[in-house]
mmCIF file of C-alpha atoms in Angstrom:
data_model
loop_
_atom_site.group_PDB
_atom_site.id
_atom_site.type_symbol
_atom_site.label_atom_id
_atom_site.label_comp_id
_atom_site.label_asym_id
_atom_site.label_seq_id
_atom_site.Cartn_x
_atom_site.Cartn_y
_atom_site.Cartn_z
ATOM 1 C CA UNK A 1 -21.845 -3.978 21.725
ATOM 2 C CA UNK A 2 -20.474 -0.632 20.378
ATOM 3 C CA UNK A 3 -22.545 2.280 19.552
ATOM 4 C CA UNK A 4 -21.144 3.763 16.272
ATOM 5 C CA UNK A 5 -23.352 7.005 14.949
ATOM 6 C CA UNK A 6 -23.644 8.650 11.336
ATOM 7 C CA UNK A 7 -23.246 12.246 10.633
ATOM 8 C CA UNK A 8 -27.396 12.653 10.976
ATOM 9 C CA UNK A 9 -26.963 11.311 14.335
ATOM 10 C CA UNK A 10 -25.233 14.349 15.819
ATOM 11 C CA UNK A 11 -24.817 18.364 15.952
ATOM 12 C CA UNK A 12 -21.746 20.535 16.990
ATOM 13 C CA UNK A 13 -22.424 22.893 20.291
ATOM 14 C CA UNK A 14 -21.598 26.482 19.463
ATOM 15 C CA UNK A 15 -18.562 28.282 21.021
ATOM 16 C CA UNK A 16 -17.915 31.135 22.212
ATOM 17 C CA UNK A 17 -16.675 33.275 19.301
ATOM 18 C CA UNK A 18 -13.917 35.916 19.109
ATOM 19 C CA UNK A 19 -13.862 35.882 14.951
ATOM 20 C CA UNK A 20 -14.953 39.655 13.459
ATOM 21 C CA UNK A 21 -15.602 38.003 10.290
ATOM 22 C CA UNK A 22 -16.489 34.936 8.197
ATOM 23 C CA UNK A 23 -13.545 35.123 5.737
ATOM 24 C CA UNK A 24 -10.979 35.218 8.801
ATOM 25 C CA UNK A 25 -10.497 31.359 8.958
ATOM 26 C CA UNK A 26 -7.804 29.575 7.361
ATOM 27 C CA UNK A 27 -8.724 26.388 5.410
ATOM 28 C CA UNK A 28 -5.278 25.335 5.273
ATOM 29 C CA UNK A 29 -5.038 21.696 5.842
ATOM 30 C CA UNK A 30 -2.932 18.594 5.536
ATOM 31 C CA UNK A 31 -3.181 16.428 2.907
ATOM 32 C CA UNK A 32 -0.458 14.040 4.216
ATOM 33 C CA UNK A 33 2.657 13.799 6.435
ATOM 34 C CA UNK A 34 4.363 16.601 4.106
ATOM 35 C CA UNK A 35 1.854 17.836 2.055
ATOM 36 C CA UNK A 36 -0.378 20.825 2.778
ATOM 37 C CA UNK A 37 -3.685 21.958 0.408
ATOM 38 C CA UNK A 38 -5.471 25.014 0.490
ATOM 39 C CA UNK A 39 -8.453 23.518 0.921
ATOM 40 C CA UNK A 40 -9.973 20.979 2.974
ATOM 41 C CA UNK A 41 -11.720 19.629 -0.012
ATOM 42 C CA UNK A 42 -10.625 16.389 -2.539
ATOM 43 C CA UNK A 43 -12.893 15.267 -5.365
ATOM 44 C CA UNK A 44 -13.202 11.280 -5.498
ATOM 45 C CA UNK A 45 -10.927 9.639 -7.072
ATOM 46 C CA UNK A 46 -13.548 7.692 -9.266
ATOM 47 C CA UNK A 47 -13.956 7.310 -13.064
ATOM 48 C CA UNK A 48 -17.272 9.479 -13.769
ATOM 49 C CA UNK A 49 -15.431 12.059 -11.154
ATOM 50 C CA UNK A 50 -12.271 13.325 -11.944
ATOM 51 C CA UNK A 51 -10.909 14.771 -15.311
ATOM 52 C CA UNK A 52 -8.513 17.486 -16.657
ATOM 53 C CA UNK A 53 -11.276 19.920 -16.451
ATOM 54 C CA UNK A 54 -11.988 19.621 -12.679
ATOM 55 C CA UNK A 55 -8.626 19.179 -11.752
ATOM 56 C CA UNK A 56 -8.039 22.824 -13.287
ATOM 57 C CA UNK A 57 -10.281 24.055 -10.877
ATOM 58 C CA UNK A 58 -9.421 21.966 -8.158
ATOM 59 C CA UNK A 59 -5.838 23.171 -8.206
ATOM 60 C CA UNK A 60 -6.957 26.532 -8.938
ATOM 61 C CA UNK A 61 -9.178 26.970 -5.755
ATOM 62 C CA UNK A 62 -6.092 25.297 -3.556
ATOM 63 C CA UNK A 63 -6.605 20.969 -3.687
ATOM 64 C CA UNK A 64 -4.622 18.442 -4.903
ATOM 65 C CA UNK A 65 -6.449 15.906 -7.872
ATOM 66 C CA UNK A 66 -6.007 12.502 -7.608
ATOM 67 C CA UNK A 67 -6.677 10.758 -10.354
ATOM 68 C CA UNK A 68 -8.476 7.542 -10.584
ATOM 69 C CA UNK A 69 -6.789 3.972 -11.513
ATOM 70 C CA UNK A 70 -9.269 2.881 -14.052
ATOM 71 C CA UNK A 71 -7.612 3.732 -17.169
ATOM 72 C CA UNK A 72 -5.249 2.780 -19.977
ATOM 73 C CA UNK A 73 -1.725 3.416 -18.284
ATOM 74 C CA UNK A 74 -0.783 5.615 -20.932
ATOM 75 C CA UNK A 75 -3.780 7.825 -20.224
ATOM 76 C CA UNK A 76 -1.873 8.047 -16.389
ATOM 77 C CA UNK A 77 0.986 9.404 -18.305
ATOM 78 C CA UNK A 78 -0.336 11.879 -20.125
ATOM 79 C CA UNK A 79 -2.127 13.197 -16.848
ATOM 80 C CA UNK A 80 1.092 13.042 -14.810
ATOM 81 C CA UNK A 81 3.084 14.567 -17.722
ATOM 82 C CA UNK A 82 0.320 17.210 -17.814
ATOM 83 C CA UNK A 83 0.326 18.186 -13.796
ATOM 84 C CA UNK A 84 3.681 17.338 -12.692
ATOM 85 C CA UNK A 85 4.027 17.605 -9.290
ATOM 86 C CA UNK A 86 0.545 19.155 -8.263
ATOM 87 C CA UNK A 87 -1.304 15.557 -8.861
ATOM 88 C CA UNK A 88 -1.279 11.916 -7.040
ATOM 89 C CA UNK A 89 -1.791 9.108 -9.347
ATOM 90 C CA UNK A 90 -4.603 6.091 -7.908
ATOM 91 C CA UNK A 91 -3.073 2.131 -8.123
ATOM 92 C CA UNK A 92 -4.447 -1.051 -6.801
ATOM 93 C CA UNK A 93 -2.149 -4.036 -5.043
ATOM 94 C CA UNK A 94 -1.086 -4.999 -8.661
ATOM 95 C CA UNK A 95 1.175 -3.768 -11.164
ATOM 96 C CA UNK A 96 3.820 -2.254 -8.884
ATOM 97 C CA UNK A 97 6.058 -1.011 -11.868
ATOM 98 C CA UNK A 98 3.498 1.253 -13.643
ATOM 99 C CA UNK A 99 3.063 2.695 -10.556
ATOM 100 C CA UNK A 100 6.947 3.691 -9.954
ATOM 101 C CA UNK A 101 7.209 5.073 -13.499
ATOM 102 C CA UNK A 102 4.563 7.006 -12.872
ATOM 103 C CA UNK A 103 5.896 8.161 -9.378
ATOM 104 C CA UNK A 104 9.341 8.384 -11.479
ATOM 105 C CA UNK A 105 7.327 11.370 -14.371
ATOM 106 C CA UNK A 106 6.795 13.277 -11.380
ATOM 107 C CA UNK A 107 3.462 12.506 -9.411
ATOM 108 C CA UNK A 108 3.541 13.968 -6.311
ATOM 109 C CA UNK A 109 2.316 10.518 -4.330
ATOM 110 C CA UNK A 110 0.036 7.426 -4.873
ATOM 111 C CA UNK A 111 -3.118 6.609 -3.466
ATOM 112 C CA UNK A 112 -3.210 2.744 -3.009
ATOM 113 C CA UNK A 113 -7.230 2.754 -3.287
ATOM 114 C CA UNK A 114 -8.227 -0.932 -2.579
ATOM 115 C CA UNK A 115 -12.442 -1.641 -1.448
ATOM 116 C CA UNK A 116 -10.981 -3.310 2.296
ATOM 117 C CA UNK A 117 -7.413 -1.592 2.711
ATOM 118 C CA UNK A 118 -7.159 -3.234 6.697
ATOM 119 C CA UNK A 119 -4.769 -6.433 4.844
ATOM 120 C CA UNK A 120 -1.336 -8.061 4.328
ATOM 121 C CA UNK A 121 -1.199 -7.325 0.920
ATOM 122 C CA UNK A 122 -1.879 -4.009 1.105
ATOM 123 C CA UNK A 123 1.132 -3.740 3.906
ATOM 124 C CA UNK A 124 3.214 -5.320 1.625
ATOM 125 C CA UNK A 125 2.510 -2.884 -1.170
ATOM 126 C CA UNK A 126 2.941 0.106 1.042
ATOM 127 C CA UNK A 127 6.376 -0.957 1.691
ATOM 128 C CA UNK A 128 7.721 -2.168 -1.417
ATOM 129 C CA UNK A 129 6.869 1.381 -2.847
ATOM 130 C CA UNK A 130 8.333 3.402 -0.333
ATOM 131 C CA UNK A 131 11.521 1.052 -0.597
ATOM 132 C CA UNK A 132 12.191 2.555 -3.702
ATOM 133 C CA UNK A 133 10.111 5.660 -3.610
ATOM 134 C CA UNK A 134 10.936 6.834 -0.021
ATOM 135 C CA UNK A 135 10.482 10.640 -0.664
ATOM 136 C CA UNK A 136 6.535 9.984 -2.549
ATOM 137 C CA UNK A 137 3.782 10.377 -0.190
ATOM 138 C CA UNK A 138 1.716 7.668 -0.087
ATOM 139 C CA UNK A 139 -2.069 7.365 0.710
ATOM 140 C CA UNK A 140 -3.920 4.202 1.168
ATOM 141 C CA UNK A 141 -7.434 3.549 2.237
ATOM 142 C CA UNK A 142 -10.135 2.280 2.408
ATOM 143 C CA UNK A 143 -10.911 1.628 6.204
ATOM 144 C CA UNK A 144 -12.994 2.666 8.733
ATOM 145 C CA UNK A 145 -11.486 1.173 12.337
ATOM 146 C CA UNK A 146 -8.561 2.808 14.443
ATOM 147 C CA UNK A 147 -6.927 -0.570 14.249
ATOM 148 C CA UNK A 148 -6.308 -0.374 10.708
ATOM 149 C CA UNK A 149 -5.927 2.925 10.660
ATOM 150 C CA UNK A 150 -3.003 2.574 12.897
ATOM 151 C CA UNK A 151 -1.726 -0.486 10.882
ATOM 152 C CA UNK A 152 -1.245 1.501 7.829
ATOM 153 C CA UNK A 153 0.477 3.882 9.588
ATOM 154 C CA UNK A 154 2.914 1.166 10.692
ATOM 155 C CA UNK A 155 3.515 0.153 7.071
ATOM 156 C CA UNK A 156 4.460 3.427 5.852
ATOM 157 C CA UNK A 157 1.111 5.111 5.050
ATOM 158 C CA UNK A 158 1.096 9.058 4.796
ATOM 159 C CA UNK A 159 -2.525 10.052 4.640
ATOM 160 C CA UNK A 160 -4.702 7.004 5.580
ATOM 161 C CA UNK A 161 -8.250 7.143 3.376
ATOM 162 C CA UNK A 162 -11.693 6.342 6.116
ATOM 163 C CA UNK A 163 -15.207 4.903 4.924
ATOM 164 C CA UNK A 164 -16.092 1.783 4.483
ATOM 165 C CA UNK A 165 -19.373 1.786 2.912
ATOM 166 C CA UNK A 166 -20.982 5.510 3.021
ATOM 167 C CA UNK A 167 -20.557 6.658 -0.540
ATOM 168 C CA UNK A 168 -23.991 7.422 -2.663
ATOM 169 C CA UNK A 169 -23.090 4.798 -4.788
ATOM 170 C CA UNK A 170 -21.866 1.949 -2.932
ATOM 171 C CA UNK A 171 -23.794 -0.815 -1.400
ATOM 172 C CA UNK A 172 -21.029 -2.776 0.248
ATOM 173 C CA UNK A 173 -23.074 -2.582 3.968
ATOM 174 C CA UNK A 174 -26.301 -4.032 2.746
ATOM 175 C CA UNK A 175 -24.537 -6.639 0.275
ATOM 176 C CA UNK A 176 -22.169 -7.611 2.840
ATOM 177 C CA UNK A 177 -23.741 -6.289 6.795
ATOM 178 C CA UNK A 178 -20.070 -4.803 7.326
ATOM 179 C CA UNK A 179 -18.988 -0.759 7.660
ATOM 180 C CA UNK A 180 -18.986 1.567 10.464
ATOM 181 C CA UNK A 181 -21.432 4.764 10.099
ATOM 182 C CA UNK A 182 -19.129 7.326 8.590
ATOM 183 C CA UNK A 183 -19.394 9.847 11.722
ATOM 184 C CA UNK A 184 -17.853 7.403 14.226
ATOM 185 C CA UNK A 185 -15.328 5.753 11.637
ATOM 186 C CA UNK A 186 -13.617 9.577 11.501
ATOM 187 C CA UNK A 187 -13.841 9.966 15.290
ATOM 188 C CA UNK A 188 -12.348 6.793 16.230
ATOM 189 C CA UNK A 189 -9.497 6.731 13.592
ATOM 190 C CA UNK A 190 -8.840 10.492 14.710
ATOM 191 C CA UNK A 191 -7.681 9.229 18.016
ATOM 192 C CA UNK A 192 -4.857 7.584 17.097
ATOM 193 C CA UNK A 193 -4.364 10.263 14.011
ATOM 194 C CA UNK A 194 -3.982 12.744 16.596
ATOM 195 C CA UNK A 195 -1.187 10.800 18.480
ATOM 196 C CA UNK A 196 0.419 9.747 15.222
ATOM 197 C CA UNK A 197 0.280 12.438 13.519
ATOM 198 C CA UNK A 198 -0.636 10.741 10.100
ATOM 199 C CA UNK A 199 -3.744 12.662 8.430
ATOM 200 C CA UNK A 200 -6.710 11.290 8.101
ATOM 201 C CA UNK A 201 -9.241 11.793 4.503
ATOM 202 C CA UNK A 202 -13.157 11.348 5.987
ATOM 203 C CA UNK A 203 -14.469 9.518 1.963
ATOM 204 C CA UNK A 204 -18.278 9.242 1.570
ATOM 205 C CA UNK A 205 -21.170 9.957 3.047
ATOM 206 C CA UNK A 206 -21.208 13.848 2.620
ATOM 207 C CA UNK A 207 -24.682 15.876 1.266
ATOM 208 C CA UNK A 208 -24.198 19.135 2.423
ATOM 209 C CA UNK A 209 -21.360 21.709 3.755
ATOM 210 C CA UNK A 210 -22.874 20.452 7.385
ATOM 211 C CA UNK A 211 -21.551 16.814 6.719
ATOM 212 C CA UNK A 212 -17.894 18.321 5.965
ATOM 213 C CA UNK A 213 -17.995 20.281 9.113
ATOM 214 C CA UNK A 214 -18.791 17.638 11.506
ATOM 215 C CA UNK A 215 -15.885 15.365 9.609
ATOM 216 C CA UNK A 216 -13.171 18.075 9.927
ATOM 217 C CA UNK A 217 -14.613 18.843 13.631
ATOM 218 C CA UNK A 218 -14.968 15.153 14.730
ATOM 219 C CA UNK A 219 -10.499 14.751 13.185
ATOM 220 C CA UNK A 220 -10.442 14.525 9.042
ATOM 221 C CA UNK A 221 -8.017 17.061 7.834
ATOM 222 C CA UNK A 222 -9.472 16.422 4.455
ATOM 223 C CA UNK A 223 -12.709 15.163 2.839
ATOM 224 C CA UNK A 224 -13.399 13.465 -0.228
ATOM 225 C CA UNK A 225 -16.445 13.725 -2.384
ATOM 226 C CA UNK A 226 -17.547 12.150 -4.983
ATOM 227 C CA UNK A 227 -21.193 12.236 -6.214
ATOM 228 C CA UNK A 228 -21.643 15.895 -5.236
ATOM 229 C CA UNK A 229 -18.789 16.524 -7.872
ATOM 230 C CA UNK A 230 -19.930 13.822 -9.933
ATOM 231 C CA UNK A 231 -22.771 15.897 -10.771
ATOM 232 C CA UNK A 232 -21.207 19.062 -11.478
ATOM 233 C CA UNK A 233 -20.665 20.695 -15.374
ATOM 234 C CA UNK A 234 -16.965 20.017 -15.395
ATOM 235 C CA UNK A 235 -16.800 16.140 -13.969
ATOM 236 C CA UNK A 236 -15.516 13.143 -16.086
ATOM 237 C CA UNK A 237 -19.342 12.164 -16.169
ATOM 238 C CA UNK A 238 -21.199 11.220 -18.887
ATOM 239 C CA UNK A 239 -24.041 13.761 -19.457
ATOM 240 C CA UNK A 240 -27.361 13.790 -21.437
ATOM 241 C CA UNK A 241 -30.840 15.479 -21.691
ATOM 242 C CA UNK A 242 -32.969 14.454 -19.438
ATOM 243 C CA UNK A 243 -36.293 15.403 -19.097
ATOM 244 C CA UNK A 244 -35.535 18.565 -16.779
ATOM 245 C CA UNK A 245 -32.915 19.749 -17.691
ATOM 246 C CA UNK A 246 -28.991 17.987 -18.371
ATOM 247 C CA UNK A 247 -28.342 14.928 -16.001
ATOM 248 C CA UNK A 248 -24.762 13.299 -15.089
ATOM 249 C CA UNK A 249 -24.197 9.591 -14.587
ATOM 250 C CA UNK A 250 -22.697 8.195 -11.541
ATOM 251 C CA UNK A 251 -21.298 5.038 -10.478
ATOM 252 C CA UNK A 252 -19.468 3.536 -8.255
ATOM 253 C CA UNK A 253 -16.565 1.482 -9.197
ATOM 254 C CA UNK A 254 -17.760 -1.855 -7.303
ATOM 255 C CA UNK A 255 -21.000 -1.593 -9.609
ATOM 256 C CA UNK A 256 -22.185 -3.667 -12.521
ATOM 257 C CA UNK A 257 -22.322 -1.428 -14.791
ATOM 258 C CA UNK A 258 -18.208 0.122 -14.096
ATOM 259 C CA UNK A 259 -17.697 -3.677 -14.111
ATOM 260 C CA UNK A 260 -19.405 -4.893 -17.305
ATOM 261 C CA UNK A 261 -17.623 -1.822 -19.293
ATOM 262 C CA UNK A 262 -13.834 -2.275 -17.329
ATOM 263 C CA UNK A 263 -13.948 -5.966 -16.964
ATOM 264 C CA UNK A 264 -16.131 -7.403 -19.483
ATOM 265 C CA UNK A 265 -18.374 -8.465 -16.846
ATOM 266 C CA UNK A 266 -18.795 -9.421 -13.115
ATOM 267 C CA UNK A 267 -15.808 -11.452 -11.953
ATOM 268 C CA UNK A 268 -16.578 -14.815 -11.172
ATOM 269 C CA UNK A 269 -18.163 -15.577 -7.716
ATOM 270 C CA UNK A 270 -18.580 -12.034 -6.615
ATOM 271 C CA UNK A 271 -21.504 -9.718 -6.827
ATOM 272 C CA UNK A 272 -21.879 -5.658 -7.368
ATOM 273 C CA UNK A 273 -21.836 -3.635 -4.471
ATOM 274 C CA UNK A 274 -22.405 -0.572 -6.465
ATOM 275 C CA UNK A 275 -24.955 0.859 -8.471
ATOM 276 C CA UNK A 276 -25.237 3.740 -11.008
ATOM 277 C CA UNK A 277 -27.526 6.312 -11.684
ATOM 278 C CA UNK A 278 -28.634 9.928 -13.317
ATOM 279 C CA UNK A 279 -28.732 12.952 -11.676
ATOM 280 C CA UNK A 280 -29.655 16.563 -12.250
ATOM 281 C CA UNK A 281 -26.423 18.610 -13.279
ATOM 282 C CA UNK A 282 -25.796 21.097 -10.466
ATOM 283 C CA UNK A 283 -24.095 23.572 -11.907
ATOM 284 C CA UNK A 284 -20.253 24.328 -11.790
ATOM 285 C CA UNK A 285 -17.228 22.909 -9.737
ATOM 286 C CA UNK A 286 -16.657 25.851 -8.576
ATOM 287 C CA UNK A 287 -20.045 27.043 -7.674
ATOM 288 C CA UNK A 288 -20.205 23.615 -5.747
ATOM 289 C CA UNK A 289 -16.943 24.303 -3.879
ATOM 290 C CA UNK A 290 -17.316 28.106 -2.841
ATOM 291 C CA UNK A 291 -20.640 26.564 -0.893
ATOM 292 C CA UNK A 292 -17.985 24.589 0.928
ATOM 293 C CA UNK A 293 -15.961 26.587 1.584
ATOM 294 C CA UNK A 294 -18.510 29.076 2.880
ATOM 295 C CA UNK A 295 -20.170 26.686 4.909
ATOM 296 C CA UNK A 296 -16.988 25.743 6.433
ATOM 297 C CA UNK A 297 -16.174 28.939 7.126
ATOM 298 C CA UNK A 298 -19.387 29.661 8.714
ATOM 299 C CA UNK A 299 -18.919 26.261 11.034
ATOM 300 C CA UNK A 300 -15.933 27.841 12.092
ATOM 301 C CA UNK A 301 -17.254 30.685 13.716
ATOM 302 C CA UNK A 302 -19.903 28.872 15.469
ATOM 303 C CA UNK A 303 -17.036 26.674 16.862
ATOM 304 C CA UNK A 304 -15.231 29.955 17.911
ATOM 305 C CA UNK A 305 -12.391 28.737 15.459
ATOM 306 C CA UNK A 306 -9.373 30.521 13.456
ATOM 307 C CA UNK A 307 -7.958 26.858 11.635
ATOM 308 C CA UNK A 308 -9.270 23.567 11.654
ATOM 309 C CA UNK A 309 -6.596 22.264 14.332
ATOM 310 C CA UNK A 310 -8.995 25.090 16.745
ATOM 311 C CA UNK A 311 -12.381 23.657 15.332
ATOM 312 C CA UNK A 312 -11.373 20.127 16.284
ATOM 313 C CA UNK A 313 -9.451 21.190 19.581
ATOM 314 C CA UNK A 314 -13.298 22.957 20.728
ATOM 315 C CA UNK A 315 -15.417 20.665 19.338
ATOM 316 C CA UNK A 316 -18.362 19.577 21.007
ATOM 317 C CA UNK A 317 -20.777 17.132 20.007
ATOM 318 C CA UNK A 318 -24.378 15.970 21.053
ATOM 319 C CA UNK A 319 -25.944 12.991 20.150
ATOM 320 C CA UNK A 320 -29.503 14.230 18.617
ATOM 321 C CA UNK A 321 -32.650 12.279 17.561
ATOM 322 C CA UNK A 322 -33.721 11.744 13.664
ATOM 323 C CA UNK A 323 -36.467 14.924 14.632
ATOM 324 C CA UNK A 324 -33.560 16.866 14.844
ATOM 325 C CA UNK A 325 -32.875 16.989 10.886
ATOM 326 C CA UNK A 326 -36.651 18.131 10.943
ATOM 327 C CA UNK A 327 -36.209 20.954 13.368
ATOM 328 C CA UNK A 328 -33.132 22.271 11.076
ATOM 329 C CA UNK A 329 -34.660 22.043 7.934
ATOM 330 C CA UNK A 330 -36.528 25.135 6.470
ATOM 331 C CA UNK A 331 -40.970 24.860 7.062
ATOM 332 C CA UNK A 332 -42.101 27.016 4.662
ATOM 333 C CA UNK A 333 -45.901 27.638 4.655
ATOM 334 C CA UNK A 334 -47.981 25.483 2.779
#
């Protein structure tokens, strides 16, 4: 039997460092095969997530938005027509011809974003888009073993999306039993992304800046978030008074409540495996991303690193015990 580990379950080993300062680090990464961002951050591409607003600031501190498949195809338009080439469009395995006049007004790429993206179908889409949209990038996810990864690859993938399961939101491991923990699904796909050359997006499971370290260290050139952003003042989230203060809801898009409003209702012989809830407003996008960023930074001089290619090239991991999250938490006096 394997042994697969979360990002809890393990710690980076400091390096020696060389760095004078903190801000010396790129954060240039790769998005996919041709495309570099600024940043190694992406906000989810989820409906109570992503909107005009944070993709203004997303852009603005260096990512690329990708917008979320769950809406009225001439609400796609309007955002493509609106960013041009600085956005990717989201489609599922249907409706093939919305997607290439969408690719067609100038979207950048499209992110097939399908629950179990390790299938036939998904193959098949992959390659009937890049017959007649060669020059798009094209990301496609989700999965979380080196075999798919690999397999997507194969079928024309440029960026392949990892995480089955990890997100706040989603309960496709308990509903189900299947998913890899999040820190192994990155490692083990990053094998063959390192041969390959295909990047790889670590999706879900992230709390802290700590959690995006480890991904970028352990082979993710990017990482996706979704209900840290979710909860931010800018997000497509519905927001109310709660009773301290201004909450955001978030859901996933396997839950009953995404499905009731989108579909009318659970579709027949399958359950949720989301849920949604309320959560404190955190404050800005950009307050939320500079805390990245500086945390990333910071990771990168403990790992004696001037780019993320360095970080992942000198990273060293130990397996630690759950007291571990204890010992690194603050103990104030009581």
């Amino acid at each position: 039997m394997r042994h697969a580990l979360t990002y809890d379950d393990v710690a980076l080993v400091p390096q020696f460092n060389n760095i004078p300062s903190r801000t010396e680090p790129s954060l240039e990464s790769w998005l996919t095969r041709k495309l570099k961002v600024g940043i190694p951050i992406l906000a989810a591409n989820m409906d109570t997530v992503i909107c005009p607003e944070l993709a203004d600031i997303l852009i603005g501190a260096g990512s690329i938005p990708i917008f979320h498949r769950f809406t009225p195809f001439q609400e796609q338009e309007k955002w493509v027509k609106k960013y041009k080439d600085k956005t990717f469009i989201s489609c599922g395995i249907q409706k093939i011809d919305e997607t290439r006049k969408l690719l067609d007004l100038g979207a950048l790429g499209a992110c097939i974003d399908v629950a179990h993206g390790h299938s036939d179908r998904m193959f098949r889409h992959i390659e009937e888009l890049k017959k007649t949209h060669p020059e798009k990038e094209i990301i496609a996810g989700n999965v979380c073993t080196a075999m798919a990864y690999h397999d997507l690859v194969n079928a024309g993938a440029d960026a392949v999306k990892v995480g089955v399961g990890p997100g706040a939101a989603c309960t496709t491991r308990m509903v189900t039993g299947f998913g890899i923990p999040q820190f192994s699904a990155v490692q083990e796909c990053a094998r063959i992304a390192e041969k390959l050359r295909v990047p790889l997006i670590a999706d879900g499971g992230v709390r802290t800046s700590r959690d995006v370290v480890l991904a970028l260290a352990a082979g993710a050139s990017t990482v996706m978030i979704g209900k840290l952003f979710a909860l931010t003042e800018e997000s497509a989230a519905p927001k109310r008074k709660g009773a301290t203060g201004r909450e955001a809801k978030f859901r996933g898009q396997a839950s009953a409540d995404f499905q009731n409003e989108f579909y009318g209702g659970l579709k027949a012989k399958t359950v949720a495996e989301g849920i949604d809830f309320w959560g404190p407003v955190s404050g800005t996008a950009e307050e939320l991303i500079n805390i990245f960023l500086g945390g990333i930074r910071s990771g990168m001089t403990y790992g004696g690193a001037r780019n993320i290619k360095e970080l992942q090239r000198k990273a060293e991991f130990v397996q630690v015990s759950a007291s571990y999250i204890h010992e690194s938490l603050p103990r104030p006096a009581s």
